[in-house]
Short mmCIF file of C-alpha atoms and ligand atoms in Angstrom, two decimals:
data_model
loop_
_atom_site.label_atom_id
_atom_site.label_comp_id
_atom_site.label_asym_id
_atom_site.label_seq_id
_atom_site.Cartn_x
_atom_site.Cartn_y
_atom_site.Cartn_z
CA MET E 1 -92.93 3.12 -58.65
CA GLN E 2 -96.39 3.89 -59.87
CA ALA E 3 -97.64 2.42 -63.21
CA ASN E 4 -97.70 5.78 -65.01
CA ASN E 5 -94.33 7.03 -63.65
CA ILE E 6 -91.77 7.78 -66.25
CA PRO E 7 -88.43 6.20 -65.26
CA PHE E 8 -85.12 7.95 -65.93
CA LEU E 9 -83.97 4.83 -67.71
CA ASP E 10 -85.84 1.86 -69.05
CA LEU E 11 -83.65 -1.14 -69.20
CA VAL E 12 -86.40 -3.69 -68.88
CA THR E 13 -88.26 -3.16 -72.26
CA PRO E 14 -85.27 -3.79 -74.67
CA HIS E 15 -84.34 -6.92 -72.67
CA ARG E 16 -87.89 -8.17 -72.85
CA GLN E 17 -87.95 -7.50 -76.63
CA LEU E 18 -84.65 -9.50 -77.09
CA GLU E 19 -85.20 -12.15 -74.41
CA GLY E 20 -85.35 -15.18 -76.72
CA GLU E 21 -82.02 -14.31 -78.39
CA LEU E 22 -80.32 -13.37 -75.23
CA VAL E 23 -81.28 -16.53 -73.37
CA ALA E 24 -80.00 -18.47 -76.42
CA VAL E 25 -76.55 -16.99 -75.93
CA PHE E 26 -76.49 -18.18 -72.30
CA LYS E 27 -77.62 -21.64 -73.37
CA GLN E 28 -74.97 -21.82 -76.05
CA ALA E 29 -72.31 -20.89 -73.41
CA LEU E 30 -73.60 -23.58 -71.05
CA ALA E 31 -73.66 -26.19 -73.83
CA THR E 32 -70.00 -25.44 -74.76
CA ALA E 33 -68.80 -24.29 -71.31
CA GLY E 34 -67.12 -21.51 -73.37
CA PHE E 35 -67.11 -18.84 -70.75
CA ILE E 36 -63.80 -17.11 -71.38
CA GLY E 37 -62.54 -16.05 -74.81
CA GLY E 38 -63.57 -18.16 -77.83
CA PRO E 39 -65.71 -17.37 -80.82
CA MET E 40 -68.28 -15.20 -79.10
CA VAL E 41 -65.62 -12.75 -78.02
CA ALA E 42 -63.80 -12.81 -81.37
CA GLY E 43 -67.12 -12.47 -83.19
CA PHE E 44 -68.17 -9.41 -81.22
CA GLU E 45 -64.71 -7.81 -81.55
CA GLN E 46 -64.83 -8.20 -85.29
CA ASP E 47 -68.35 -6.74 -85.52
CA PHE E 48 -67.67 -3.79 -83.24
CA ALA E 49 -64.39 -2.87 -85.04
CA GLN E 50 -66.36 -2.88 -88.25
CA PHE E 51 -69.10 -0.72 -86.66
CA CYS E 52 -66.59 1.83 -85.51
CA GLY E 53 -64.45 1.71 -88.70
CA THR E 54 -61.26 0.61 -86.94
CA ARG E 55 -58.87 -2.25 -87.64
CA HIS E 56 -59.14 -3.58 -84.17
CA CYS E 57 -61.50 -3.97 -81.28
CA VAL E 58 -60.21 -5.71 -78.11
CA GLY E 59 -62.93 -6.69 -75.57
CA VAL E 60 -62.09 -6.03 -71.96
CA GLY E 61 -63.77 -6.32 -68.55
CA SER E 62 -65.12 -2.73 -68.28
CA GLY E 63 -64.82 0.79 -69.59
CA THR E 64 -62.40 1.53 -66.71
CA ASP E 65 -60.17 -1.42 -67.89
CA ALA E 66 -60.49 0.09 -71.40
CA VAL E 67 -59.23 3.58 -70.49
CA ARG E 68 -56.46 2.12 -68.30
CA PHE E 69 -55.25 -0.38 -70.87
CA ALA E 70 -55.44 2.08 -73.75
CA LEU E 71 -53.20 4.51 -71.81
CA ILE E 72 -50.67 1.92 -70.88
CA ALA E 73 -50.57 0.39 -74.30
CA THR E 74 -50.25 3.78 -76.08
CA GLY E 75 -47.14 4.42 -73.95
CA VAL E 76 -48.21 6.58 -71.00
CA LYS E 77 -45.70 5.99 -68.12
CA PRO E 78 -45.77 6.37 -64.41
CA GLY E 79 -45.35 10.05 -63.50
CA ASP E 80 -46.64 11.31 -66.80
CA VAL E 81 -49.39 13.94 -66.82
CA VAL E 82 -52.58 13.07 -68.76
CA VAL E 83 -54.87 16.00 -69.58
CA THR E 84 -58.64 15.44 -69.47
CA VAL E 85 -61.84 17.26 -68.41
CA SER E 86 -63.28 17.47 -64.91
CA ASN E 87 -67.00 16.90 -65.79
CA THR E 88 -66.72 13.26 -66.48
CA PHE E 89 -67.44 10.07 -64.58
CA ILE E 90 -64.52 9.36 -62.08
CA ALA E 91 -63.56 6.22 -64.09
CA THR E 92 -61.80 8.44 -66.59
CA THR E 93 -59.31 9.77 -63.95
CA GLU E 94 -59.28 6.52 -61.91
CA ALA E 95 -57.94 4.86 -65.03
CA ILE E 96 -55.33 7.69 -65.48
CA THR E 97 -54.04 7.21 -61.88
CA GLN E 98 -54.13 3.54 -62.12
CA ALA E 99 -51.89 3.70 -65.23
CA GLY E 100 -49.44 5.54 -62.82
CA ALA E 101 -50.07 8.89 -64.33
CA ILE E 102 -51.24 12.21 -62.94
CA PRO E 103 -54.67 13.53 -64.17
CA ASP E 104 -54.89 17.22 -64.95
CA PHE E 105 -57.77 19.23 -66.24
CA VAL E 106 -58.71 21.82 -68.81
CA ASP E 107 -62.10 23.50 -68.80
CA VAL E 108 -64.87 22.74 -71.23
CA ASP E 109 -66.84 24.56 -73.99
CA GLU E 110 -69.90 26.46 -72.65
CA ARG E 111 -72.25 25.01 -75.14
CA THR E 112 -71.16 21.40 -75.69
CA TYR E 113 -69.68 20.66 -72.19
CA ASN E 114 -66.82 18.97 -73.97
CA MET E 115 -63.12 19.72 -73.76
CA ASP E 116 -62.49 23.27 -75.05
CA PRO E 117 -59.60 23.13 -77.67
CA GLU E 118 -58.81 26.84 -77.01
CA ARG E 119 -58.33 26.06 -73.27
CA LEU E 120 -56.19 23.07 -74.11
CA ARG E 121 -54.09 25.38 -76.34
CA TYR E 122 -53.67 27.85 -73.47
CA TYR E 123 -52.77 24.94 -71.14
CA LEU E 124 -50.07 23.70 -73.40
CA GLN E 125 -48.72 27.07 -74.40
CA ALA E 126 -48.85 29.02 -71.11
CA LEU E 127 -48.92 26.42 -68.42
CA CYS E 128 -46.34 24.03 -69.94
CA ARG E 129 -42.84 24.46 -71.21
CA VAL E 130 -40.97 22.48 -73.91
CA ASP E 131 -37.80 20.82 -72.56
CA GLY E 132 -34.91 21.99 -74.68
CA THR E 133 -33.15 18.61 -74.62
CA THR E 134 -35.89 16.07 -75.04
CA GLY E 135 -38.44 18.30 -76.75
CA ARG E 136 -41.12 16.97 -74.31
CA VAL E 137 -43.71 19.20 -72.94
CA TYR E 138 -43.63 19.64 -69.12
CA ASN E 139 -46.35 20.98 -66.94
CA LYS E 140 -44.66 23.84 -65.11
CA ARG E 141 -46.68 23.50 -61.87
CA LEU E 142 -46.24 19.68 -61.59
CA GLY E 143 -42.80 19.51 -63.05
CA ARG E 144 -43.79 16.39 -64.98
CA PRO E 145 -44.05 15.59 -68.69
CA VAL E 146 -47.42 15.71 -70.31
CA ALA E 147 -47.92 12.44 -72.28
CA ALA E 148 -51.55 12.24 -73.33
CA ILE E 149 -54.87 13.98 -73.82
CA VAL E 150 -58.10 12.11 -72.96
CA PRO E 151 -61.04 13.92 -74.57
CA VAL E 152 -64.37 12.55 -73.21
CA HIS E 153 -67.33 12.31 -75.73
CA LEU E 154 -69.69 13.27 -72.95
CA TYR E 155 -73.40 12.45 -73.14
CA GLY E 156 -72.82 10.83 -76.51
CA GLN E 157 -71.75 14.19 -78.03
CA PRO E 158 -68.52 14.04 -80.00
CA VAL E 159 -65.73 16.30 -78.97
CA ASP E 160 -64.34 18.78 -81.54
CA MET E 161 -61.34 16.57 -82.43
CA ASP E 162 -59.56 18.35 -85.26
CA PRO E 163 -57.99 21.10 -83.15
CA ILE E 164 -57.23 18.65 -80.43
CA SER E 165 -55.48 16.30 -82.84
CA ASP E 166 -53.52 19.33 -84.24
CA LEU E 167 -52.35 20.32 -80.82
CA ALA E 168 -51.45 16.68 -79.97
CA GLU E 169 -49.34 16.54 -83.05
CA ARG E 170 -47.67 19.82 -82.47
CA PHE E 171 -46.71 18.98 -78.85
CA GLY E 172 -46.00 15.31 -79.38
CA LEU E 173 -48.89 13.92 -77.31
CA LEU E 174 -51.03 10.87 -77.67
CA VAL E 175 -54.79 11.09 -77.89
CA VAL E 176 -57.02 8.39 -76.24
CA GLU E 177 -60.69 9.02 -76.71
CA ASP E 178 -62.98 8.20 -73.83
CA ALA E 179 -65.89 7.01 -75.94
CA CYS E 180 -67.53 5.24 -73.08
CA GLN E 181 -70.77 7.26 -73.56
CA ALA E 182 -70.60 7.61 -77.34
CA HIS E 183 -71.23 4.32 -79.19
CA GLY E 184 -71.96 5.28 -82.75
CA ALA E 185 -71.56 9.02 -82.37
CA GLU E 186 -70.08 10.76 -85.54
CA TYR E 187 -67.69 13.55 -86.00
CA PHE E 188 -67.12 15.54 -89.18
CA SER E 189 -63.40 16.15 -89.54
CA ARG E 190 -63.10 19.45 -91.46
CA LYS E 191 -59.48 18.60 -91.96
CA GLU E 192 -60.14 15.27 -93.57
CA LYS E 193 -63.56 16.21 -94.92
CA SER E 194 -65.11 13.03 -93.81
CA TRP E 195 -67.33 11.74 -91.04
CA LYS E 196 -65.73 9.44 -88.46
CA LYS E 197 -67.21 7.42 -85.63
CA ALA E 198 -66.12 8.10 -82.05
CA GLY E 199 -63.54 5.56 -81.26
CA ALA E 200 -61.85 5.87 -84.64
CA ILE E 201 -60.11 9.24 -84.16
CA GLY E 202 -57.44 9.00 -81.52
CA ARG E 203 -54.52 6.59 -81.23
CA ALA E 204 -56.98 4.39 -79.27
CA ALA E 205 -60.35 4.70 -77.65
CA ALA E 206 -62.20 3.23 -74.75
CA PHE E 207 -65.81 2.02 -74.63
CA SER E 208 -67.85 0.98 -71.67
CA PHE E 209 -70.76 -1.50 -72.17
CA TYR E 210 -72.13 -0.92 -68.67
CA PRO E 211 -75.85 -1.90 -68.82
CA GLY E 212 -77.21 1.62 -69.10
CA LYS E 213 -75.02 2.63 -72.08
CA ASN E 214 -76.37 2.91 -75.70
CA LEU E 215 -74.78 -0.44 -76.19
CA GLY E 216 -74.94 -2.19 -72.87
CA ALA E 217 -74.11 -5.70 -71.74
CA CYS E 218 -76.06 -7.64 -69.12
CA GLY E 219 -73.25 -7.08 -66.68
CA GLU E 220 -69.78 -5.50 -66.87
CA ALA E 221 -67.89 -5.14 -70.16
CA GLY E 222 -65.79 -2.74 -72.26
CA ALA E 223 -63.49 -2.52 -75.26
CA VAL E 224 -60.45 -0.74 -76.75
CA THR E 225 -60.64 0.22 -80.47
CA THR E 226 -57.57 1.22 -82.38
CA ASN E 227 -56.04 1.12 -85.90
CA ASP E 228 -52.62 0.42 -84.42
CA ASP E 229 -51.56 -3.30 -84.57
CA VAL E 230 -49.03 -2.96 -81.73
CA ILE E 231 -51.43 -1.20 -79.40
CA ALA E 232 -54.09 -3.81 -80.10
CA ARG E 233 -51.63 -6.66 -79.31
CA GLN E 234 -50.49 -4.91 -76.18
CA VAL E 235 -54.08 -4.49 -74.94
CA ARG E 236 -54.70 -8.19 -75.64
CA MET E 237 -51.82 -9.05 -73.43
CA LEU E 238 -52.62 -6.53 -70.67
CA ARG E 239 -56.18 -7.90 -70.38
CA ASP E 240 -54.79 -11.41 -69.98
CA HIS E 241 -52.10 -11.31 -67.40
CA GLY E 242 -49.42 -10.09 -69.88
CA GLN E 243 -49.58 -13.29 -71.93
CA ALA E 244 -50.08 -13.75 -75.74
CA GLN E 245 -49.42 -17.49 -75.21
CA LYS E 246 -50.68 -19.26 -72.14
CA TYR E 247 -48.15 -19.13 -69.24
CA TYR E 248 -45.60 -17.17 -71.27
CA HIS E 249 -45.80 -13.73 -69.70
CA ASP E 250 -44.18 -10.87 -71.54
CA LEU E 251 -45.27 -8.41 -68.97
CA GLU E 252 -47.37 -8.13 -65.82
CA GLY E 253 -50.97 -7.55 -66.84
CA TYR E 254 -54.40 -7.74 -65.38
CA ASN E 255 -57.43 -9.97 -65.22
CA GLY E 256 -59.34 -7.74 -67.56
CA ARG E 257 -60.99 -10.07 -70.14
CA LEU E 258 -64.39 -9.62 -71.78
CA ASP E 259 -66.70 -12.38 -70.62
CA SER E 260 -67.95 -14.71 -73.41
CA ILE E 261 -71.63 -14.46 -72.47
CA GLN E 262 -71.46 -10.61 -72.40
CA ALA E 263 -69.75 -10.66 -75.80
CA GLY E 264 -72.44 -12.85 -77.28
CA ILE E 265 -75.12 -10.58 -75.79
CA LEU E 266 -73.35 -7.49 -77.10
CA GLN E 267 -73.13 -9.08 -80.61
CA ILE E 268 -76.90 -9.43 -80.71
CA LYS E 269 -77.58 -6.02 -79.28
CA LEU E 270 -75.04 -4.36 -81.71
CA ARG E 271 -77.45 -5.27 -84.61
CA HIS E 272 -79.91 -2.94 -83.06
CA LEU E 273 -77.51 -0.13 -82.06
CA THR E 274 -77.99 2.06 -85.16
CA ALA E 275 -81.75 1.86 -84.93
CA TRP E 276 -81.63 2.58 -81.17
CA ASN E 277 -79.41 5.61 -81.72
CA GLU E 278 -81.80 6.91 -84.42
CA LYS E 279 -84.60 6.63 -82.05
CA ARG E 280 -82.60 8.52 -79.43
CA ARG E 281 -81.88 11.24 -81.99
CA GLU E 282 -85.58 11.42 -82.76
CA CYS E 283 -86.41 11.80 -79.11
CA ALA E 284 -83.84 14.56 -78.85
CA ARG E 285 -85.40 16.35 -81.89
CA ARG E 286 -88.85 16.02 -80.20
CA TYR E 287 -87.56 17.42 -76.99
CA GLN E 288 -86.08 20.25 -78.96
CA GLU E 289 -89.39 20.98 -80.63
CA LEU E 290 -91.50 20.67 -77.46
CA LEU E 291 -89.12 22.67 -75.19
CA THR E 292 -87.82 25.50 -77.41
CA SER E 293 -90.72 27.69 -76.34
CA ALA E 294 -90.28 26.76 -72.64
CA ASP E 295 -88.28 29.56 -71.21
CA HIS E 296 -85.21 31.47 -72.31
CA GLU E 297 -83.51 30.18 -69.17
CA LEU E 298 -83.83 26.52 -70.28
CA ARG E 299 -80.70 25.66 -72.31
CA LEU E 300 -81.14 22.67 -74.51
CA PRO E 301 -78.24 20.49 -75.85
CA TYR E 302 -76.22 22.06 -78.55
CA GLU E 303 -75.28 19.89 -81.57
CA PRO E 304 -72.70 21.72 -83.89
CA PHE E 305 -72.87 20.98 -87.58
CA TRP E 306 -69.78 18.76 -87.29
CA ALA E 307 -71.44 16.40 -84.81
CA LYS E 308 -73.96 13.56 -84.90
CA ALA E 309 -74.67 12.96 -81.21
CA VAL E 310 -76.20 9.72 -79.91
CA TYR E 311 -77.73 11.22 -76.84
CA HIS E 312 -76.62 8.74 -74.27
CA LEU E 313 -77.96 11.48 -71.97
CA TYR E 314 -80.23 14.38 -72.81
CA VAL E 315 -79.02 17.23 -70.61
CA VAL E 316 -80.77 20.54 -70.11
CA ARG E 317 -79.58 23.40 -68.08
CA VAL E 318 -81.64 25.76 -65.82
CA GLN E 319 -81.00 28.19 -63.17
CA ASP E 320 -83.35 26.68 -60.67
CA ARG E 321 -82.19 23.03 -61.34
CA ASP E 322 -83.01 21.58 -57.94
CA ALA E 323 -86.57 23.03 -57.92
CA LEU E 324 -87.20 21.63 -61.49
CA GLN E 325 -85.90 18.22 -60.40
CA LYS E 326 -88.19 18.27 -57.44
CA HIS E 327 -91.18 19.36 -59.51
CA LEU E 328 -90.48 16.47 -61.95
CA THR E 329 -90.00 13.92 -59.21
CA GLU E 330 -93.31 14.88 -57.71
CA ALA E 331 -94.90 14.43 -61.09
CA GLY E 332 -93.44 10.92 -61.23
CA ILE E 333 -90.73 11.78 -63.77
CA GLY E 334 -87.25 10.43 -63.12
CA THR E 335 -84.16 12.61 -63.77
CA GLY E 336 -80.42 12.52 -63.07
CA ILE E 337 -77.45 14.85 -62.64
CA HIS E 338 -74.32 13.98 -64.61
CA TYR E 339 -72.40 15.01 -62.64
CA PRO E 340 -73.15 17.12 -59.60
CA ILE E 341 -69.57 17.70 -58.43
CA PRO E 342 -66.71 18.14 -60.96
CA LEU E 343 -63.81 15.81 -60.29
CA HIS E 344 -61.37 18.58 -59.43
CA LEU E 345 -63.51 19.44 -56.36
CA GLN E 346 -64.07 15.89 -55.20
CA LYS E 347 -62.44 14.76 -51.97
CA ALA E 348 -60.65 12.03 -53.81
CA TYR E 349 -58.62 14.65 -55.77
CA ALA E 350 -57.91 17.12 -52.93
CA ASN E 351 -54.24 16.10 -53.51
CA LEU E 352 -54.33 17.67 -56.99
CA GLY E 353 -54.52 21.09 -55.39
CA TYR E 354 -57.49 22.47 -57.32
CA ARG E 355 -59.88 25.05 -55.80
CA LYS E 356 -63.36 26.30 -56.44
CA GLY E 357 -63.29 28.72 -59.35
CA ASP E 358 -60.34 27.10 -61.15
CA LEU E 359 -62.61 25.61 -63.94
CA PRO E 360 -65.47 28.09 -63.94
CA VAL E 361 -67.41 26.70 -67.00
CA CYS E 362 -67.69 23.23 -65.79
CA GLU E 363 -68.38 24.35 -62.32
CA ALA E 364 -71.23 26.56 -63.48
CA ALA E 365 -72.58 23.74 -65.61
CA ALA E 366 -72.54 21.26 -62.68
CA ALA E 367 -74.89 23.53 -60.82
CA GLY E 368 -77.45 23.73 -63.46
CA ILE E 369 -77.56 20.56 -65.50
CA LEU E 370 -80.40 18.09 -65.44
CA SER E 371 -80.65 14.83 -67.41
CA LEU E 372 -84.16 14.06 -68.65
CA PRO E 373 -85.47 10.58 -69.50
CA MET E 374 -83.85 9.37 -72.68
CA TYR E 375 -84.01 5.98 -74.18
CA PRO E 376 -85.11 4.38 -77.52
CA ASP E 377 -88.46 3.23 -76.14
CA LEU E 378 -89.43 6.58 -74.61
CA ALA E 379 -92.96 7.04 -75.95
CA GLU E 380 -94.19 10.28 -77.48
CA GLU E 381 -96.94 10.59 -74.83
CA GLN E 382 -94.25 10.30 -72.21
CA GLN E 383 -92.17 13.04 -73.78
CA ASP E 384 -95.22 15.16 -74.07
CA ARG E 385 -95.90 14.80 -70.37
CA ILE E 386 -92.29 15.51 -69.44
CA ALA E 387 -92.24 18.67 -71.63
CA GLN E 388 -95.60 19.79 -70.30
CA ASN E 389 -94.32 19.51 -66.74
CA ILE E 390 -91.27 21.58 -67.61
CA LEU E 391 -93.39 24.20 -69.35
CA ASP E 392 -95.68 24.32 -66.30
CA PHE E 393 -92.66 24.76 -64.02
CA ALA E 394 -91.27 27.58 -66.30
CA SER E 395 -94.56 29.39 -66.53
CA ALA E 396 -95.25 29.12 -62.71
CA LYS E 397 -91.79 30.57 -62.19
CA THR E 398 -92.37 33.41 -64.58
CA THR E 399 -95.80 34.17 -62.92
CA TYR E 400 -94.16 34.16 -59.56
CA GLN E 401 -91.42 36.43 -60.77
CA ILE E 402 -93.89 38.84 -62.34
CA SER E 403 -96.05 38.90 -59.17
CA ALA E 404 -93.01 39.11 -56.90
CA SER E 405 -91.68 42.15 -58.85
CA ALA E 406 -95.24 43.68 -58.93
CA HIS E 407 -95.13 43.68 -55.12
CA ALA E 408 -91.65 44.88 -54.76
C1 LIG R 1 -67.09 8.76 -69.43
C2 LIG R 1 -66.92 7.35 -68.84
N1 LIG R 1 -65.58 6.88 -68.73
C3 LIG R 1 -65.41 5.69 -68.19
C4 LIG R 1 -66.50 4.91 -67.79
C5 LIG R 1 -66.11 3.61 -67.11
O1 LIG R 1 -66.89 2.52 -67.58
P1 LIG R 1 -67.21 1.29 -66.69
O2 LIG R 1 -68.25 1.64 -65.75
O3 LIG R 1 -67.71 0.22 -67.76
O4 LIG R 1 -66.01 0.84 -66.09
C6 LIG R 1 -67.81 5.39 -67.90
C7 LIG R 1 -68.87 4.54 -67.39
O5 LIG R 1 -69.77 4.95 -66.64
C8 LIG R 1 -67.98 6.61 -68.41
O6 LIG R 1 -69.22 7.21 -68.48
#
């Protein structure tokens, strides 16, 4: 990489800034040989629960563990259907399948790319039936009961949770938030007339602390947050081979504990999360300002009045995405695509029976989205250069279009 290149993600700078404190965590773990459980895990869990505004946080091995444990602990059973979105990282659906359930999809909102409550309503009303005896909702095509909804706060943008919670209540479904990309994102509940953090809205929520997240460990880590004492206790057992007391196993669980060193590191980084998120929001505001004039074809992220996004990713949408990405790569600017192929069209899910065209909004988005560099230390000059390159690309395209039509 050339010195003046702009990486898609800069994980080196924040670790350099915090190096002394982070190394001290490692030394402390070495001095006490406290590698599993102990005060560092308990301390982080307490701090993160407080940050999210929940009664409990249970540290686990990864975000995938967190989604899986949250689903099992809230009561999803093998053979149940769990409804989510297709434009998420595969871990969301892997965890559903690993809980023994069947993932199914509803399409997303055109502007936020998050679960569209109207499409969920249609799914539950038209594609499902209520069993007269049990009162449970059955998916007509699959012939299986629907147990839960997993909205994903994608890119750090909160899902419109009020209508989803209403539908869940009406149809007797659980809501487990996938907050793996949304540490600190806030949602204004019009119903409750209050702001809530992502992770504090559903029955339980899952977080990933994969290094590139807004709050990232120096390895693998995750957490489940909940206000429910029973769910929290269940997740604590699930992460530790089904035991609450050593060698007394109430159930079969997993090796899914949060590593103590990662917990200590996360506890230190958590103190910076609000400031880091503010910097991300400021970067988003600047992108907005710099790019608004770019081209009517460039769609910028949409933040409704009820959302305070934390911009895990800054995703724009263009018609000529691949050409723009190439143009930026040639200018030394890193970008990403999150995600190029929706899950319902992945080989891994051929068995679910979906076809191209089944979820048109998320399919169209996948063809045009591009994630620009976004991190707290992204400098103004770097943003200026990124924006200038996008503007250049847009105006070159316009010139080309004008001259092409002039010769037509
Ligand atoms: C939306 C979403 N869900 C789940 C996960 C899984 O988290 P992890 O990679 O920590 O297992 C991720 C992480 O990338 C994610 O982005």
